[in-house]
Short mmCIF file of C-alpha atoms in Angstrom, two decimals:
data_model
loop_
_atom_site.label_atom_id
_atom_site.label_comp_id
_atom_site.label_asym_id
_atom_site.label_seq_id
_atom_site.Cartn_x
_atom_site.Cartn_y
_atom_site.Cartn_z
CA UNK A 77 10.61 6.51 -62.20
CA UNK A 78 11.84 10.06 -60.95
CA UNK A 79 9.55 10.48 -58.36
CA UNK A 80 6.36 8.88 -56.69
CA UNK A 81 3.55 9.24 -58.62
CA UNK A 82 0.02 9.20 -58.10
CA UNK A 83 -3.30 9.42 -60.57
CA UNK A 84 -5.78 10.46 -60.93
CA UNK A 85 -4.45 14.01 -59.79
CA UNK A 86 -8.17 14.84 -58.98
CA UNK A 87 -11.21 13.09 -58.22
CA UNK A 88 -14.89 14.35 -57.54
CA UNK A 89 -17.38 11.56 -56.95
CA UNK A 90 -20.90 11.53 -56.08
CA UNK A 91 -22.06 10.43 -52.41
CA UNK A 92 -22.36 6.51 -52.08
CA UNK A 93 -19.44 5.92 -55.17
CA UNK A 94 -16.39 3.92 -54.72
CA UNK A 95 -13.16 5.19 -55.95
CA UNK A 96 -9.61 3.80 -56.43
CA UNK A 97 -6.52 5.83 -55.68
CA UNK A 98 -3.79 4.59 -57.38
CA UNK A 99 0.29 5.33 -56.53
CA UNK A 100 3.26 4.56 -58.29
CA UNK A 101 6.51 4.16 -55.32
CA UNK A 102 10.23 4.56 -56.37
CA UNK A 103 11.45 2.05 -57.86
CA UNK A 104 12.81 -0.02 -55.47
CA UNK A 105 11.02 1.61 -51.77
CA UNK A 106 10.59 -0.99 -49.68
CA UNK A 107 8.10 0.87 -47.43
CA UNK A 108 4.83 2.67 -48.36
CA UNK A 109 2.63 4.84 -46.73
CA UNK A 110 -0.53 6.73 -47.21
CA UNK A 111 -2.06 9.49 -45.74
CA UNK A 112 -5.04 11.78 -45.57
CA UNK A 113 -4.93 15.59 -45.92
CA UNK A 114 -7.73 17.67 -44.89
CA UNK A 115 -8.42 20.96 -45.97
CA UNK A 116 -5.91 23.31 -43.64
CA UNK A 117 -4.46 20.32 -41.66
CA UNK A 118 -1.54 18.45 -41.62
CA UNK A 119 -1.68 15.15 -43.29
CA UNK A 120 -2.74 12.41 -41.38
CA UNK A 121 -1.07 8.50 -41.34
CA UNK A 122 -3.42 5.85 -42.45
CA UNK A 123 -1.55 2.59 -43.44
CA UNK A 124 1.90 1.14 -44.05
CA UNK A 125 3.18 -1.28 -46.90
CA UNK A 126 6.50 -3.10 -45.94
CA UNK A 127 6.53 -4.99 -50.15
CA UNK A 128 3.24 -6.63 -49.98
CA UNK A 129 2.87 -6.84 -46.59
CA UNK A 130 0.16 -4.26 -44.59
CA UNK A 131 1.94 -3.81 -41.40
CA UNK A 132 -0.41 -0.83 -40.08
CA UNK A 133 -3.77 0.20 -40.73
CA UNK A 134 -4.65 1.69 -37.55
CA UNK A 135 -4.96 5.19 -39.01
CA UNK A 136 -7.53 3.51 -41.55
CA UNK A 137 -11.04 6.07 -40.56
CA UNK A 138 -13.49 3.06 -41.41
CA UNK A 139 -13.69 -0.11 -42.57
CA UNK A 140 -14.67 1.22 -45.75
CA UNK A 141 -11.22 1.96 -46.47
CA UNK A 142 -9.34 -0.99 -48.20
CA UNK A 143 -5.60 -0.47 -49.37
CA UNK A 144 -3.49 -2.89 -51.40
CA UNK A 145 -0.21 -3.30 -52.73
CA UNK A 146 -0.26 -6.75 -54.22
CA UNK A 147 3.08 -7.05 -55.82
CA UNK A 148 5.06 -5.13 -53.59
CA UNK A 149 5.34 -2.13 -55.81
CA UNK A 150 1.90 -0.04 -57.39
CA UNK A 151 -0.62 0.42 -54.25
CA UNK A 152 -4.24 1.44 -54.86
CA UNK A 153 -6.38 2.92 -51.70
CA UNK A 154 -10.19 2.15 -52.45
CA UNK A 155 -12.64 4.24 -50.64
CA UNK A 156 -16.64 2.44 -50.88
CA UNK A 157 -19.73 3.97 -50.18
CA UNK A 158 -18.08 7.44 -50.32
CA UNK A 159 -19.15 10.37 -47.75
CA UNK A 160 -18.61 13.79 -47.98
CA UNK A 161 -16.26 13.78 -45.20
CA UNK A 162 -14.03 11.58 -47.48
CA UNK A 163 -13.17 14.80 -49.01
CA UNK A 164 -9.16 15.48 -48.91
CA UNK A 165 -5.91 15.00 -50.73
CA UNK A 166 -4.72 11.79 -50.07
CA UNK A 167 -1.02 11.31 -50.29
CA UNK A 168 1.63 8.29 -50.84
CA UNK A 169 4.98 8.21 -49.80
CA UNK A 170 7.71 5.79 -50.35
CA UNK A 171 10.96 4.93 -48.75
CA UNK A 172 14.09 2.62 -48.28
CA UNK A 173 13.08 1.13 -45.23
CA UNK A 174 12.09 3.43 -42.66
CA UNK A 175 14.16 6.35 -43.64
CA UNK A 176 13.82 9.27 -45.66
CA UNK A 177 9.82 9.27 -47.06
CA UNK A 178 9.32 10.90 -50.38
CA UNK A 179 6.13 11.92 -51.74
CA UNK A 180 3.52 12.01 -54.57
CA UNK A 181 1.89 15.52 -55.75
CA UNK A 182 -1.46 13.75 -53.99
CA UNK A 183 -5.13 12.61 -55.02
CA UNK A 184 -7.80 15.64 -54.28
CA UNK A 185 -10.70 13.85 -53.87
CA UNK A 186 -13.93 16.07 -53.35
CA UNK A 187 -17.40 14.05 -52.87
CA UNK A 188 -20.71 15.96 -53.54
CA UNK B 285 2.32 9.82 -27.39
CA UNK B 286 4.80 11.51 -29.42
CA UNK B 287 3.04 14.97 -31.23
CA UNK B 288 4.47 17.89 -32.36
CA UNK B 289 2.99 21.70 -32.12
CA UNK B 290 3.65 24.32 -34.21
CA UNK B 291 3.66 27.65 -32.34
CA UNK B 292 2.03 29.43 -35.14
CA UNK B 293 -0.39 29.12 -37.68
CA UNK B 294 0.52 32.23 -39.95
CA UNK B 295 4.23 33.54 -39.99
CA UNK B 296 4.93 36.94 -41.94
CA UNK B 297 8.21 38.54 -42.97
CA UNK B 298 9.26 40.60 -45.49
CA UNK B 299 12.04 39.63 -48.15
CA UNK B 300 15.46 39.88 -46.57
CA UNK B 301 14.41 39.48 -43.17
CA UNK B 302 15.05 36.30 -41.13
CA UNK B 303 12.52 33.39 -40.72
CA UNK B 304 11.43 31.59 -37.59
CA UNK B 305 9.07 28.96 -37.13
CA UNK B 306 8.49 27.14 -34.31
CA UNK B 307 7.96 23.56 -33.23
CA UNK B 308 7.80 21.71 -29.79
CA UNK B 309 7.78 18.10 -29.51
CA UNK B 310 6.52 15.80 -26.94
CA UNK B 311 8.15 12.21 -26.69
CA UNK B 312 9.45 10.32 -23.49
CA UNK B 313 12.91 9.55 -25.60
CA UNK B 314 14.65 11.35 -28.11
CA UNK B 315 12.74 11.58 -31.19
CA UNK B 316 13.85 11.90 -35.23
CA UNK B 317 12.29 14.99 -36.13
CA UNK B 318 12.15 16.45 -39.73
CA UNK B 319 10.42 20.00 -41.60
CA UNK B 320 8.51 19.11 -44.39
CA UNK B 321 7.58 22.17 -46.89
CA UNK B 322 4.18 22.16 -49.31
CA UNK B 323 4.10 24.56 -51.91
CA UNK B 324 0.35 25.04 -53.52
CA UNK B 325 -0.48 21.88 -56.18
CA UNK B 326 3.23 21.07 -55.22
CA UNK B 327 4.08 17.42 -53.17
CA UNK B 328 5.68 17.51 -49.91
CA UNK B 329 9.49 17.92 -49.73
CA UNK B 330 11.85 17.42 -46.94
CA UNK B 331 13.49 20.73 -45.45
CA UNK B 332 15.82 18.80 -43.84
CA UNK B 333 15.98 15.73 -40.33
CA UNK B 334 17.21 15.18 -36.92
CA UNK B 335 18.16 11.62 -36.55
CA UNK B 336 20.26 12.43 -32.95
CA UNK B 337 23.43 13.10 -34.73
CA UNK B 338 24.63 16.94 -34.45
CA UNK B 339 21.66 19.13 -33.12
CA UNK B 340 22.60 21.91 -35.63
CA UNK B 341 20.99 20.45 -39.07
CA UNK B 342 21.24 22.11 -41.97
CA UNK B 343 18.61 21.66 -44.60
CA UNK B 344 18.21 22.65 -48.52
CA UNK B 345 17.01 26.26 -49.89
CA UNK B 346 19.65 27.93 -46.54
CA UNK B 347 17.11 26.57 -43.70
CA UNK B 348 18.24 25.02 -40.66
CA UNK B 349 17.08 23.68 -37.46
CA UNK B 350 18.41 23.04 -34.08
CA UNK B 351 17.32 20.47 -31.54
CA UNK B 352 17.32 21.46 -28.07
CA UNK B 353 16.42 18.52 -25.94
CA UNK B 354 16.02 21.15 -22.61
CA UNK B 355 13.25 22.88 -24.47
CA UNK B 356 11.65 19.89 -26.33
CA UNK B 357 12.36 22.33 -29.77
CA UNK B 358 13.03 21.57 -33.24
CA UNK B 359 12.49 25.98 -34.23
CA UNK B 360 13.32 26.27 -37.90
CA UNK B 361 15.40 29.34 -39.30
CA UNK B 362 16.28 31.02 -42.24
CA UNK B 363 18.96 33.86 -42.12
CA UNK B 364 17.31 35.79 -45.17
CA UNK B 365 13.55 35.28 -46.56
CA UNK B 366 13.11 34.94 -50.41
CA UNK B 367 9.53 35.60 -52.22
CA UNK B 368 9.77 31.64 -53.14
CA UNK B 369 9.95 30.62 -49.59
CA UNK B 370 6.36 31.50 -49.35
CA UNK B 371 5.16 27.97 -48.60
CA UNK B 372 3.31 25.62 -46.05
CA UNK B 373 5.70 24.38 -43.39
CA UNK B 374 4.36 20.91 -41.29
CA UNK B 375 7.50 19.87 -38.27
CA UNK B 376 7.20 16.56 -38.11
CA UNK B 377 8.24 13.60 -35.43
CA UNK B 378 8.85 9.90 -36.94
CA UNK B 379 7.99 7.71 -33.44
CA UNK B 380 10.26 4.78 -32.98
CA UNK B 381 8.97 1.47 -33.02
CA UNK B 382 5.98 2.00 -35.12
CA UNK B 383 7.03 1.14 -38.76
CA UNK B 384 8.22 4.58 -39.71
CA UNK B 385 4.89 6.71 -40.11
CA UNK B 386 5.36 10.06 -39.69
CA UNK B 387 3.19 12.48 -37.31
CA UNK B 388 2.76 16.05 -38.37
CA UNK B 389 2.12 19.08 -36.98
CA UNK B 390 -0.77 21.53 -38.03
CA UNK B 391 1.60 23.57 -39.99
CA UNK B 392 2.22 27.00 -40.80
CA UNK B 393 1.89 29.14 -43.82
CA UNK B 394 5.21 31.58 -44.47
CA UNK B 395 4.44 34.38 -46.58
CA UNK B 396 6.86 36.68 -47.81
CA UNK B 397 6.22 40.10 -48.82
CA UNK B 398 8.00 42.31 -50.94
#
């Protein structure tokens, strides 16, 4: 496609309910990233893709974060057991390599 | 640790008028640096990089940025503000040697007045 995309464009969940963020990459971006955007911060790294492979999930806030990118191309960031503090845009970025990353419009997830 | 810090939080200037906003990094070597700009409901998009070629880089939209490695700053400039400047700015350092995540600063909100 164009760009990187990512659905859904917002998300409101209740307290304790898992979600599933899903991002489209360029076609063709090696690398993948995700990160979390609080309210009036800067976004925050949480894990790289290199295809299929999960090189870096040390920005990951708790184990009930899980992210996947299975075929080397569509990733999907599941969040279980949600908490309010789970509440942010979550962005994906792609790129050739390590260069250049170029990003999605986000997820705004807001749990009640 | 590599971080970056952006000087201010809130940067106002009226159309016409230059831009500055500032960024300091902190890194033991010498870093790739980029500005990132976020306008509201909009994705991020890249101003422009330092990747330790010239230290004068020039970005998209008339911005640039110079490195100074004596001052550990990456200050980014516009000669003359527009209204659709009026954005989020994040400076942002890429560390070496750790897959290519990026590290951003808290950012700062440019708004442009009439």
């Amino acid at each position: 496609g164009a760009g990187v995309s990512q659905s859904p464009r917002y998300k409101v969940a209740k307290r304790g309910q898992d979600v599933a963020l899903r991002c489209d990459p360029i076609s063709g971006h090696v690398s993948l990233f995700w990160y979390q955007q609080a309210l009036g911060q800067g976004p925050e790294f949480l894990t790289y893709f290199q295809n299929e492979a999960q090189l870096d999930k040390s920005g990951l806030p708790s184990d009930r974060f899980f992210a996947e990118r299975p075929e080397g191309s569509v990733s999907t960031l599941k969040i279980q057991r949600t908490q309010q503090e789970d509440s942010a845009v979550y962005l994906c970025a792609s790129a050739i390599g390590g260069e250049t990353q170029y990003f999605g419009p986000g997820t705004r997830l807001l749990v009640l | 640790a590599q971080s970056v810090t952006q000087l201010d939080s809130h940067v106002s200037v009226s159309e016409g008028t230059p831009v500055l906003l500032r960024c300091n990094y902190s890194s033991s070597y010498s870093p790739s640096l980029f500005w990132y700009v976020q306008h509201p409901n909009k994705g991020l998009q890249l101003l422009l990089k330092y990747t330790s070629a010239a230290t004068l880089v020039k970005g998209i939209n008339g911005f640039e940025a110079e490195f100074k490695k004596s001052e550990t700053s990456f200050h980014l400039t516009k000669p003359s503000a527009h209204m659709s400047d009026a954005a989020e700015y994040f400076c942002v350092v890429r560390p070496k040697d750790q897959g290519g995540k990026l590290i951003f600063g808290q950012g700062t909100e440019l708004s442009v007045k009439p």
